[in-house]
Amino acid sequence: MTVPARHADRPHADRNHAPRRTDSAVWRPFTQHATEPPPPVVTHAAGVHLTTDRGVLIDAVSSWWVITHGHRHPPIMDAIRDTAEHLDQVIFAGLTHAPAEDLANALVGLAPPGLTRVFYSDSGSTSVEVALKMALGFWRNTDRPRHRIAVIEHGYHGDTIGTMSVGERGVFNASYEPLMFSVDRLPFPRGDGAGTLAIFETLAATGEMAAVIAEPLVLGAGGMLMYPPEVLAGLRAICDRHGVLMIADEVMTGWGRTGRLWACDHAGVAPDILCTSKGLTGGAIPLAATLATEAVFHAHWSEDRAKTFFHSSSYTANPLACAAGLANARIWAEGGMQARLDAVGAMQGDRLDELARDPRFANPRRTGTIAAIDLRSDSEGYMAAVGPRLRAHALDRGVLLRPLGNTVYVLPPYCVTAADLDAVWGAVASFAD
Ligand SMILES: *Cc1c(COP(=O)(O)O)cnc(C)c1O
């Protein structure tokens, strides 16, 4: 295998030299090929473990936040295997199938009250695009054309042009800025969030606001930034006063991540539109759903075909994915998950408390199973150089981490043990900056 030159000491690879050819034809996600070494090859996944050609890793980031119960969770793999015996992809306009119907009913049963309609797509980004289109369609179809969208500073909703538009702008999307639409940005809520809510109230009162979109309680890619449930309840109250639609992007926070099934549950809040993906199938296979209230659905229900909700993806409601989702929904409906979430939260809390005493770290924070802390470092923010070094350090110790700049977070599958977490947090603590 040809190993590409590492330019760690030359962060800007020489433009006059063509990149080295390597054995891999793959252009990797969020990866600077000029400076990153070739990745380990994964051959087996089970529980919290990934077996690679360089040893076994603990997956402390749940494979980019998608794996909930653990890798290859048996009931979910069984559902995929069984469904593959009699179904593959079938067109979902004009036809239906049991996995999609049963999962939709299960989702309505598990979701915050009032969300009665389920629109399927295939990724978190798409579920957000669908939510934004539903919101704009709602206002146009009811002859009150509102089109402003309010968003929260440091938010992340995906990497398509539309979802980047409602997300934080920065080095990672500067090239595409000319293509993005304008939105109204609310400052990230500090303390009780009164400042943020006051600004939102003023914007909402203009009567032009179609919707507000927020990641409830935890802004993931923005740096695992956390705010209290009261702020979410405050947003809901303002939406109610001014008829603004509330979109909850639960793509990362859903399925127990924050210690309850939905982050919205902490605030007793039901959004008008809810996006779910990552943990929807336990992370085994891609699927997304955008849930909407009867009012949002009804705005698109008309003898006038121009009011149709014009959206589809080729793989809408893939039967294998829906079967996996249904197996996952049944696990949550059984009710045994709360004790597991509480246990993971407590174990994370203990280890975070310990690290918080270390002067090299700051801002320890936790919501449910998600724990994060910042490394004090000369450079901060997403491009902080310390991130890749900590990632390499942990990898050498058999731990898969993916710091967001100088923010280290641990977001494990729920089957994680105390010993696993000791290894993970030990790898963080042993990192000498
Ligand atoms: C990951 C994420 C998305 C995008 O999901 P993809 O499946 O990667 O398109 C959207 N919103 C939030 C909050 C996310 O964390």
Short mmCIF file of C-alpha atoms and ligand atoms in Angstrom, two decimals:
data_model
loop_
_atom_site.label_atom_id
_atom_site.label_comp_id
_atom_site.label_asym_id
_atom_site.label_seq_id
_atom_site.Cartn_x
_atom_site.Cartn_y
_atom_site.Cartn_z
CA MET A 1 0.00 0.00 0.00
CA THR A 2 1.32 3.44 -0.92
CA VAL A 3 1.29 5.75 2.03
CA PRO A 4 0.64 9.41 1.16
CA ALA A 5 3.12 11.98 2.39
CA ARG A 6 2.05 13.54 5.64
CA HIS A 7 2.19 17.29 5.49
CA ALA A 8 1.57 17.83 9.18
CA ASP A 9 4.35 20.41 9.26
CA ARG A 10 3.18 21.97 6.00
CA PRO A 11 -0.55 22.48 6.45
CA HIS A 12 -0.90 24.06 2.99
CA ALA A 13 0.19 21.39 0.55
CA ASP A 14 2.17 22.81 -2.38
CA ARG A 15 -0.27 23.78 -5.11
CA ASN A 16 2.29 23.05 -7.81
CA HIS A 17 2.51 19.40 -6.86
CA ALA A 18 -0.27 17.07 -7.80
CA PRO A 19 -1.63 15.15 -4.82
CA ARG A 20 -0.01 11.75 -4.31
CA ARG A 21 -2.02 8.91 -5.71
CA THR A 22 -2.96 6.41 -3.08
CA ASP A 23 -4.63 3.03 -3.19
CA SER A 24 -7.96 4.61 -2.35
CA ALA A 25 -10.28 6.22 -4.91
CA VAL A 26 -12.48 7.47 -2.08
CA TRP A 27 -12.93 11.21 -1.44
CA ARG A 28 -13.70 11.19 2.26
CA PRO A 29 -16.25 13.34 4.16
CA PHE A 30 -14.93 16.36 6.10
CA THR A 31 -11.38 15.16 5.45
CA GLN A 32 -8.32 17.11 4.36
CA HIS A 33 -6.54 14.47 2.30
CA ALA A 34 -3.27 16.45 2.23
CA THR A 35 -2.75 16.17 5.98
CA GLU A 36 -4.64 13.11 7.20
CA PRO A 37 -3.11 9.64 7.12
CA PRO A 38 -5.10 6.82 5.50
CA PRO A 39 -7.83 5.59 7.86
CA PRO A 40 -8.00 2.18 9.54
CA VAL A 41 -10.11 -0.40 7.68
CA VAL A 42 -13.10 -1.63 9.69
CA THR A 43 -13.96 -5.29 9.26
CA HIS A 44 -16.40 -5.96 12.06
CA ALA A 45 -18.76 -3.99 14.28
CA ALA A 46 -20.51 -5.15 17.45
CA GLY A 47 -21.80 -3.25 20.49
CA VAL A 48 -19.39 -0.37 21.21
CA HIS A 49 -16.54 -2.04 19.33
CA LEU A 50 -15.13 -1.62 15.84
CA THR A 51 -12.55 -4.18 14.75
CA THR A 52 -10.00 -2.69 12.35
CA ASP A 53 -6.81 -3.77 10.61
CA ARG A 54 -4.95 -1.90 13.36
CA GLY A 55 -6.82 -3.21 16.37
CA VAL A 56 -10.13 -2.86 18.18
CA LEU A 57 -11.61 0.59 18.82
CA ILE A 58 -14.25 1.79 21.25
CA ASP A 59 -16.70 3.86 19.21
CA ALA A 60 -17.08 6.81 21.60
CA VAL A 61 -18.91 8.92 19.00
CA SER A 62 -21.53 6.31 18.05
CA SER A 63 -20.26 6.45 14.46
CA TRP A 64 -21.16 10.14 13.98
CA TRP A 65 -24.06 10.03 16.45
CA VAL A 66 -26.19 7.43 14.66
CA ILE A 67 -25.69 4.21 16.68
CA THR A 68 -27.97 4.20 19.74
CA HIS A 69 -28.29 0.70 21.25
CA GLY A 70 -24.97 -0.56 19.89
CA HIS A 71 -23.53 -1.73 16.58
CA ARG A 72 -25.48 -4.56 14.95
CA HIS A 73 -28.16 -4.63 17.63
CA PRO A 74 -29.78 -8.08 17.13
CA PRO A 75 -33.50 -7.14 16.85
CA ILE A 76 -32.68 -4.48 14.29
CA MET A 77 -30.41 -6.71 12.20
CA ASP A 78 -33.06 -9.47 12.35
CA ALA A 79 -35.72 -7.08 11.03
CA ILE A 80 -33.51 -6.09 8.09
CA ARG A 81 -32.66 -9.73 7.32
CA ASP A 82 -36.29 -10.90 7.55
CA THR A 83 -37.62 -8.09 5.36
CA ALA A 84 -34.93 -8.71 2.75
CA GLU A 85 -36.49 -12.16 2.26
CA HIS A 86 -39.55 -10.60 0.61
CA LEU A 87 -39.02 -6.88 -0.18
CA ASP A 88 -36.48 -4.46 -1.60
CA GLN A 89 -37.04 -0.83 -2.68
CA VAL A 90 -40.54 -0.18 -4.06
CA ILE A 91 -41.89 3.12 -5.35
CA PHE A 92 -43.70 4.91 -2.51
CA ALA A 93 -45.93 7.19 -4.58
CA GLY A 94 -49.07 5.24 -5.47
CA LEU A 95 -47.98 2.13 -3.52
CA THR A 96 -47.45 1.36 0.14
CA HIS A 97 -46.13 -1.47 2.34
CA ALA A 98 -46.48 -2.72 5.88
CA PRO A 99 -43.06 -1.61 7.21
CA ALA A 100 -43.78 2.04 6.26
CA GLU A 101 -47.38 2.00 7.54
CA ASP A 102 -46.49 0.28 10.81
CA LEU A 103 -43.50 2.52 11.47
CA ALA A 104 -45.56 5.67 10.79
CA ASN A 105 -48.14 4.54 13.35
CA ALA A 106 -45.41 3.69 15.84
CA LEU A 107 -43.76 7.11 15.36
CA VAL A 108 -47.04 8.96 15.89
CA GLY A 109 -47.47 6.95 19.10
CA LEU A 110 -44.00 7.82 20.39
CA ALA A 111 -43.75 11.45 19.21
CA PRO A 112 -44.74 14.53 21.21
CA PRO A 113 -48.55 15.00 21.04
CA GLY A 114 -50.18 16.47 17.94
CA LEU A 115 -47.66 15.15 15.39
CA THR A 116 -49.96 12.93 13.33
CA ARG A 117 -48.37 12.76 9.88
CA VAL A 118 -45.09 11.14 8.86
CA PHE A 119 -43.16 12.03 5.69
CA TYR A 120 -40.26 9.71 4.87
CA SER A 121 -36.91 10.62 3.35
CA ASP A 122 -33.37 9.29 3.64
CA SER A 123 -31.07 11.59 5.64
CA GLY A 124 -31.12 14.20 8.36
CA SER A 125 -30.43 16.97 5.84
CA THR A 126 -33.33 15.87 3.69
CA SER A 127 -35.68 15.69 6.67
CA VAL A 128 -34.81 19.34 7.38
CA GLU A 129 -35.26 20.38 3.74
CA VAL A 130 -38.67 18.70 3.89
CA ALA A 131 -39.51 20.58 7.11
CA LEU A 132 -38.59 23.94 5.57
CA LYS A 133 -40.65 23.19 2.45
CA MET A 134 -43.62 22.09 4.58
CA ALA A 135 -43.43 25.35 6.52
CA LEU A 136 -43.30 27.57 3.43
CA GLY A 137 -46.01 25.45 1.76
CA PHE A 138 -48.21 25.81 4.83
CA TRP A 139 -48.15 29.61 4.59
CA ARG A 140 -48.53 29.81 0.81
CA ASN A 141 -51.35 27.28 0.67
CA THR A 142 -53.29 29.15 3.34
CA ASP A 143 -52.83 32.43 1.43
CA ARG A 144 -50.67 34.07 4.05
CA PRO A 145 -47.28 34.06 2.37
CA ARG A 146 -44.70 34.25 5.15
CA HIS A 147 -41.17 33.29 4.24
CA ARG A 148 -38.72 34.39 6.95
CA ILE A 149 -36.99 31.63 8.94
CA ALA A 150 -35.45 32.23 12.37
CA VAL A 151 -32.47 30.11 13.37
CA ILE A 152 -30.18 29.82 16.39
CA GLU A 153 -26.56 30.94 16.28
CA HIS A 154 -24.13 27.97 16.04
CA GLY A 155 -26.94 25.72 14.75
CA TYR A 156 -26.28 22.82 12.38
CA HIS A 157 -28.94 21.23 10.21
CA GLY A 158 -27.01 19.50 7.43
CA ASP A 159 -24.72 20.12 4.47
CA THR A 160 -27.11 20.72 1.58
CA ILE A 161 -27.49 24.30 0.36
CA GLY A 162 -30.82 24.78 2.15
CA THR A 163 -29.70 23.29 5.44
CA MET A 164 -26.41 25.21 5.33
CA SER A 165 -28.48 28.36 4.85
CA VAL A 166 -30.27 27.80 8.17
CA GLY A 167 -27.05 26.72 9.90
CA GLU A 168 -23.98 28.51 11.17
CA ARG A 169 -21.79 30.12 8.52
CA GLY A 170 -18.04 29.64 8.68
CA VAL A 171 -14.93 28.23 7.07
CA PHE A 172 -16.73 24.97 6.26
CA ASN A 173 -19.32 26.62 3.99
CA ALA A 174 -17.77 29.97 2.97
CA SER A 175 -17.37 28.85 -0.67
CA TYR A 176 -21.11 28.27 -1.03
CA GLU A 177 -22.25 31.47 0.67
CA PRO A 178 -23.38 33.05 -2.65
CA LEU A 179 -25.93 30.25 -3.07
CA MET A 180 -27.46 30.49 0.39
CA PHE A 181 -30.67 32.28 1.37
CA SER A 182 -30.89 34.80 4.17
CA VAL A 183 -32.35 33.95 7.58
CA ASP A 184 -32.87 35.74 10.90
CA ARG A 185 -30.26 34.67 13.47
CA LEU A 186 -31.03 34.50 17.18
CA PRO A 187 -28.06 34.64 19.55
CA PHE A 188 -27.27 31.33 21.26
CA PRO A 189 -29.26 31.36 24.54
CA ARG A 190 -27.05 32.19 27.55
CA GLY A 191 -28.31 31.74 31.10
CA ASP A 192 -32.11 31.69 31.09
CA GLY A 193 -32.13 32.75 27.43
CA ALA A 194 -34.20 35.90 28.09
CA GLY A 195 -32.14 37.93 25.60
CA THR A 196 -32.62 35.39 22.83
CA LEU A 197 -36.34 35.11 23.51
CA ALA A 198 -36.80 38.89 23.49
CA ILE A 199 -35.18 39.14 20.06
CA PHE A 200 -37.32 36.29 18.77
CA GLU A 201 -40.49 37.91 20.11
CA THR A 202 -39.70 41.14 18.23
CA LEU A 203 -39.08 39.23 14.98
CA ALA A 204 -42.17 37.05 15.42
CA ALA A 205 -44.35 40.12 16.01
CA THR A 206 -43.58 41.42 12.50
CA GLY A 207 -45.96 38.79 11.09
CA GLU A 208 -43.40 37.75 8.46
CA MET A 209 -41.88 34.82 10.33
CA ALA A 210 -42.85 31.47 8.77
CA ALA A 211 -40.95 29.25 11.19
CA VAL A 212 -38.17 28.96 13.72
CA ILE A 213 -35.85 25.96 13.49
CA ALA A 214 -33.85 24.77 16.48
CA GLU A 215 -31.91 21.78 17.74
CA PRO A 216 -33.63 21.26 21.08
CA LEU A 217 -31.34 21.50 24.16
CA VAL A 218 -28.06 20.50 22.46
CA LEU A 219 -26.45 22.14 19.42
CA GLY A 220 -24.36 19.21 18.21
CA ALA A 221 -21.98 20.15 15.41
CA GLY A 222 -21.86 23.73 16.74
CA GLY A 223 -19.76 22.37 19.63
CA MET A 224 -22.14 20.41 21.89
CA LEU A 225 -23.52 23.70 23.21
CA MET A 226 -26.33 23.20 25.72
CA TYR A 227 -29.26 25.32 26.85
CA PRO A 228 -32.04 24.66 29.38
CA PRO A 229 -35.54 23.29 28.57
CA GLU A 230 -37.14 26.58 29.69
CA VAL A 231 -35.72 28.28 26.58
CA LEU A 232 -37.40 25.71 24.36
CA ALA A 233 -40.67 26.26 26.21
CA GLY A 234 -40.15 30.01 25.73
CA LEU A 235 -39.71 29.59 21.97
CA ARG A 236 -42.89 27.52 21.85
CA ALA A 237 -44.87 30.18 23.74
CA ILE A 238 -43.72 32.93 21.37
CA CYS A 239 -44.57 30.73 18.35
CA ASP A 240 -48.06 30.26 19.80
CA ARG A 241 -48.56 34.00 20.38
CA HIS A 242 -47.61 34.91 16.82
CA GLY A 243 -48.62 31.85 14.82
CA VAL A 244 -45.02 30.94 13.92
CA LEU A 245 -44.34 27.27 13.13
CA MET A 246 -41.81 25.58 15.40
CA ILE A 247 -39.46 23.09 13.72
CA ALA A 248 -37.53 20.84 16.13
CA ASP A 249 -34.48 19.30 14.49
CA GLU A 250 -34.19 16.16 16.64
CA VAL A 251 -31.89 14.45 14.11
CA MET A 252 -29.12 14.17 16.72
CA THR A 253 -31.06 14.70 19.98
CA GLY A 254 -33.81 12.15 19.30
CA TRP A 255 -33.96 8.52 20.45
CA GLY A 256 -32.69 9.03 23.97
CA ARG A 257 -29.54 11.06 23.40
CA THR A 258 -30.52 13.78 25.88
CA GLY A 259 -31.80 11.33 28.50
CA ARG A 260 -35.42 11.31 27.30
CA LEU A 261 -36.80 9.83 24.07
CA TRP A 262 -37.01 13.35 22.56
CA ALA A 263 -35.21 16.45 23.78
CA CYS A 264 -38.58 18.24 23.45
CA ASP A 265 -39.91 15.93 26.20
CA HIS A 266 -37.70 17.71 28.78
CA ALA A 267 -39.69 20.90 28.15
CA GLY A 268 -43.09 19.26 27.66
CA VAL A 269 -43.08 20.93 24.25
CA ALA A 270 -44.57 19.65 21.01
CA PRO A 271 -43.23 21.27 17.83
CA ASP A 272 -45.34 21.75 14.69
CA ILE A 273 -42.73 19.86 12.68
CA LEU A 274 -40.14 17.37 13.98
CA CYS A 275 -37.14 15.99 12.06
CA THR A 276 -35.67 12.62 12.95
CA SER A 277 -33.00 10.48 11.31
CA LYS A 278 -29.70 9.28 12.89
CA GLY A 279 -31.07 7.00 15.67
CA LEU A 280 -34.34 6.24 13.86
CA THR A 281 -33.08 2.81 12.73
CA GLY A 282 -30.78 2.45 15.72
CA GLY A 283 -28.19 3.78 13.27
CA ALA A 284 -28.04 0.59 11.20
CA ILE A 285 -29.33 1.88 7.86
CA PRO A 286 -30.27 5.31 6.45
CA LEU A 287 -33.78 6.61 7.00
CA ALA A 288 -35.36 9.90 7.97
CA ALA A 289 -38.82 11.14 8.80
CA THR A 290 -40.37 14.57 9.10
CA LEU A 291 -43.40 14.54 11.39
CA ALA A 292 -46.06 17.24 11.06
CA THR A 293 -49.24 18.34 12.77
CA GLU A 294 -52.65 17.89 11.21
CA ALA A 295 -52.72 21.66 10.49
CA VAL A 296 -49.52 21.50 8.42
CA PHE A 297 -50.78 18.41 6.58
CA HIS A 298 -54.22 19.92 6.05
CA ALA A 299 -52.75 23.04 4.40
CA HIS A 300 -51.54 20.71 1.63
CA TRP A 301 -54.87 18.80 1.39
CA SER A 302 -56.93 20.22 -1.45
CA GLU A 303 -58.86 19.50 -4.63
CA ASP A 304 -56.33 21.91 -6.13
CA ARG A 305 -53.37 19.78 -7.19
CA ALA A 306 -51.11 22.83 -7.07
CA LYS A 307 -51.25 22.51 -3.27
CA THR A 308 -49.67 19.02 -3.32
CA PHE A 309 -46.52 18.63 -1.23
CA PHE A 310 -44.05 18.30 -4.09
CA HIS A 311 -41.20 16.30 -2.61
CA SER A 312 -39.78 12.81 -2.98
CA SER A 313 -36.52 10.93 -2.86
CA SER A 314 -35.89 7.76 -4.85
CA TYR A 315 -35.46 5.76 -1.67
CA THR A 316 -38.44 7.22 0.19
CA ALA A 317 -39.65 4.73 2.83
CA ASN A 318 -37.17 2.00 1.89
CA PRO A 319 -38.75 -1.19 3.29
CA LEU A 320 -35.53 -2.54 4.86
CA ALA A 321 -34.93 0.80 6.57
CA CYS A 322 -38.55 1.06 7.72
CA ALA A 323 -38.38 -2.46 9.15
CA ALA A 324 -35.24 -1.48 11.06
CA GLY A 325 -37.02 1.66 12.26
CA LEU A 326 -40.01 -0.36 13.38
CA ALA A 327 -37.81 -2.78 15.35
CA ASN A 328 -36.20 0.27 17.00
CA ALA A 329 -39.57 1.93 17.73
CA ARG A 330 -40.76 -1.30 19.41
CA ILE A 331 -37.72 -1.27 21.70
CA TRP A 332 -38.61 2.28 22.83
CA ALA A 333 -42.31 1.45 23.17
CA GLU A 334 -41.45 -1.40 25.56
CA GLY A 335 -40.33 1.22 28.09
CA GLY A 336 -37.11 -0.41 29.32
CA MET A 337 -34.82 2.21 27.84
CA GLN A 338 -35.17 4.91 30.50
CA ALA A 339 -33.15 2.98 33.10
CA ARG A 340 -30.35 2.45 30.56
CA LEU A 341 -30.28 6.14 29.62
CA ASP A 342 -30.15 7.13 33.30
CA ALA A 343 -27.28 4.70 33.89
CA VAL A 344 -25.25 5.98 30.93
CA GLY A 345 -25.91 9.58 32.02
CA ALA A 346 -24.73 8.87 35.58
CA MET A 347 -21.56 7.10 34.40
CA GLN A 348 -20.77 9.98 32.04
CA GLY A 349 -21.43 12.51 34.80
CA ASP A 350 -19.00 10.86 37.24
CA ARG A 351 -16.17 10.86 34.73
CA LEU A 352 -16.87 14.39 33.58
CA ASP A 353 -16.79 15.62 37.20
CA GLU A 354 -13.35 14.08 37.58
CA LEU A 355 -11.95 15.69 34.45
CA ALA A 356 -13.51 19.04 35.39
CA ARG A 357 -10.96 19.29 38.23
CA ASP A 358 -8.12 19.18 35.68
CA PRO A 359 -7.02 22.77 34.95
CA ARG A 360 -6.32 21.94 31.29
CA PHE A 361 -10.07 21.64 30.71
CA ALA A 362 -12.99 24.07 30.95
CA ASN A 363 -16.78 24.27 30.55
CA PRO A 364 -17.77 20.72 31.50
CA ARG A 365 -21.36 20.10 30.39
CA ARG A 366 -23.75 17.21 30.04
CA THR A 367 -27.27 16.62 28.80
CA GLY A 368 -28.36 13.01 29.26
CA THR A 369 -25.89 10.67 27.61
CA ILE A 370 -23.89 13.48 25.94
CA ALA A 371 -20.87 14.82 27.85
CA ALA A 372 -18.54 17.55 26.58
CA ILE A 373 -15.64 19.62 27.84
CA ASP A 374 -13.33 22.19 26.22
CA LEU A 375 -9.57 21.86 26.04
CA ARG A 376 -7.95 25.15 26.96
CA SER A 377 -5.81 25.88 23.94
CA ASP A 378 -4.25 28.78 22.08
CA SER A 379 -6.59 28.33 19.16
CA GLU A 380 -10.29 27.75 19.64
CA GLY A 381 -13.19 27.06 17.35
CA TYR A 382 -13.61 24.42 14.69
CA MET A 383 -10.12 24.76 13.16
CA ALA A 384 -8.28 24.49 16.49
CA ALA A 385 -5.17 22.42 15.83
CA VAL A 386 -5.55 20.54 19.08
CA GLY A 387 -8.55 18.54 17.78
CA PRO A 388 -6.75 16.34 15.24
CA ARG A 389 -3.91 15.72 17.71
CA LEU A 390 -6.28 14.55 20.42
CA ARG A 391 -8.05 12.34 17.86
CA ALA A 392 -4.72 10.69 16.90
CA HIS A 393 -3.76 10.31 20.56
CA ALA A 394 -7.04 8.53 21.37
CA LEU A 395 -6.82 6.33 18.27
CA ASP A 396 -3.44 5.07 19.48
CA ARG A 397 -5.20 4.05 22.71
CA GLY A 398 -8.03 2.22 20.96
CA VAL A 399 -10.61 4.98 21.32
CA LEU A 400 -12.50 6.63 18.46
CA LEU A 401 -13.07 10.32 19.24
CA ARG A 402 -13.82 13.22 16.91
CA PRO A 403 -13.30 16.52 18.73
CA LEU A 404 -15.11 19.57 17.39
CA GLY A 405 -12.20 22.01 17.39
CA ASN A 406 -11.08 22.25 21.02
CA THR A 407 -14.32 20.67 22.28
CA VAL A 408 -14.02 17.02 23.30
CA TYR A 409 -17.26 15.12 23.61
CA VAL A 410 -18.20 11.55 24.40
CA LEU A 411 -21.46 10.35 22.86
CA PRO A 412 -21.46 6.57 23.25
CA PRO A 413 -23.84 3.78 22.23
CA TYR A 414 -26.14 3.01 25.18
CA CYS A 415 -24.67 -0.49 25.68
CA VAL A 416 -21.42 1.16 26.85
CA THR A 417 -19.99 -0.17 30.14
CA ALA A 418 -18.21 1.61 32.99
CA ALA A 419 -14.94 -0.03 31.87
CA ASP A 420 -15.42 1.24 28.31
CA LEU A 421 -16.00 4.77 29.59
CA ASP A 422 -12.95 4.55 31.85
CA ALA A 423 -10.87 3.74 28.76
CA VAL A 424 -12.44 6.57 26.76
CA TRP A 425 -12.10 9.28 29.42
CA GLY A 426 -8.67 7.93 30.35
CA ALA A 427 -7.54 8.54 26.77
CA VAL A 428 -8.78 12.14 27.03
CA ALA A 429 -7.15 12.73 30.42
CA SER A 430 -3.78 11.33 29.30
CA PHE A 431 -3.57 13.82 26.43
CA ALA A 432 -0.83 16.32 27.25
CA ASP A 433 -1.30 19.44 25.17
C1 LIG B 1 -26.37 15.20 11.51
C2 LIG B 1 -27.40 16.27 11.59
C3 LIG B 1 -28.15 16.64 10.47
C4 LIG B 1 -27.86 16.11 9.08
O1 LIG B 1 -28.09 14.74 8.99
P1 LIG B 1 -27.44 13.92 7.77
O2 LIG B 1 -28.03 12.56 7.90
O3 LIG B 1 -25.96 13.94 8.01
O4 LIG B 1 -27.82 14.62 6.52
C5 LIG B 1 -29.17 17.56 10.63
N1 LIG B 1 -29.42 18.10 11.84
C6 LIG B 1 -28.73 17.78 12.93
C7 LIG B 1 -29.09 18.39 14.23
C8 LIG B 1 -27.68 16.86 12.84
O5 LIG B 1 -26.95 16.58 13.93
#
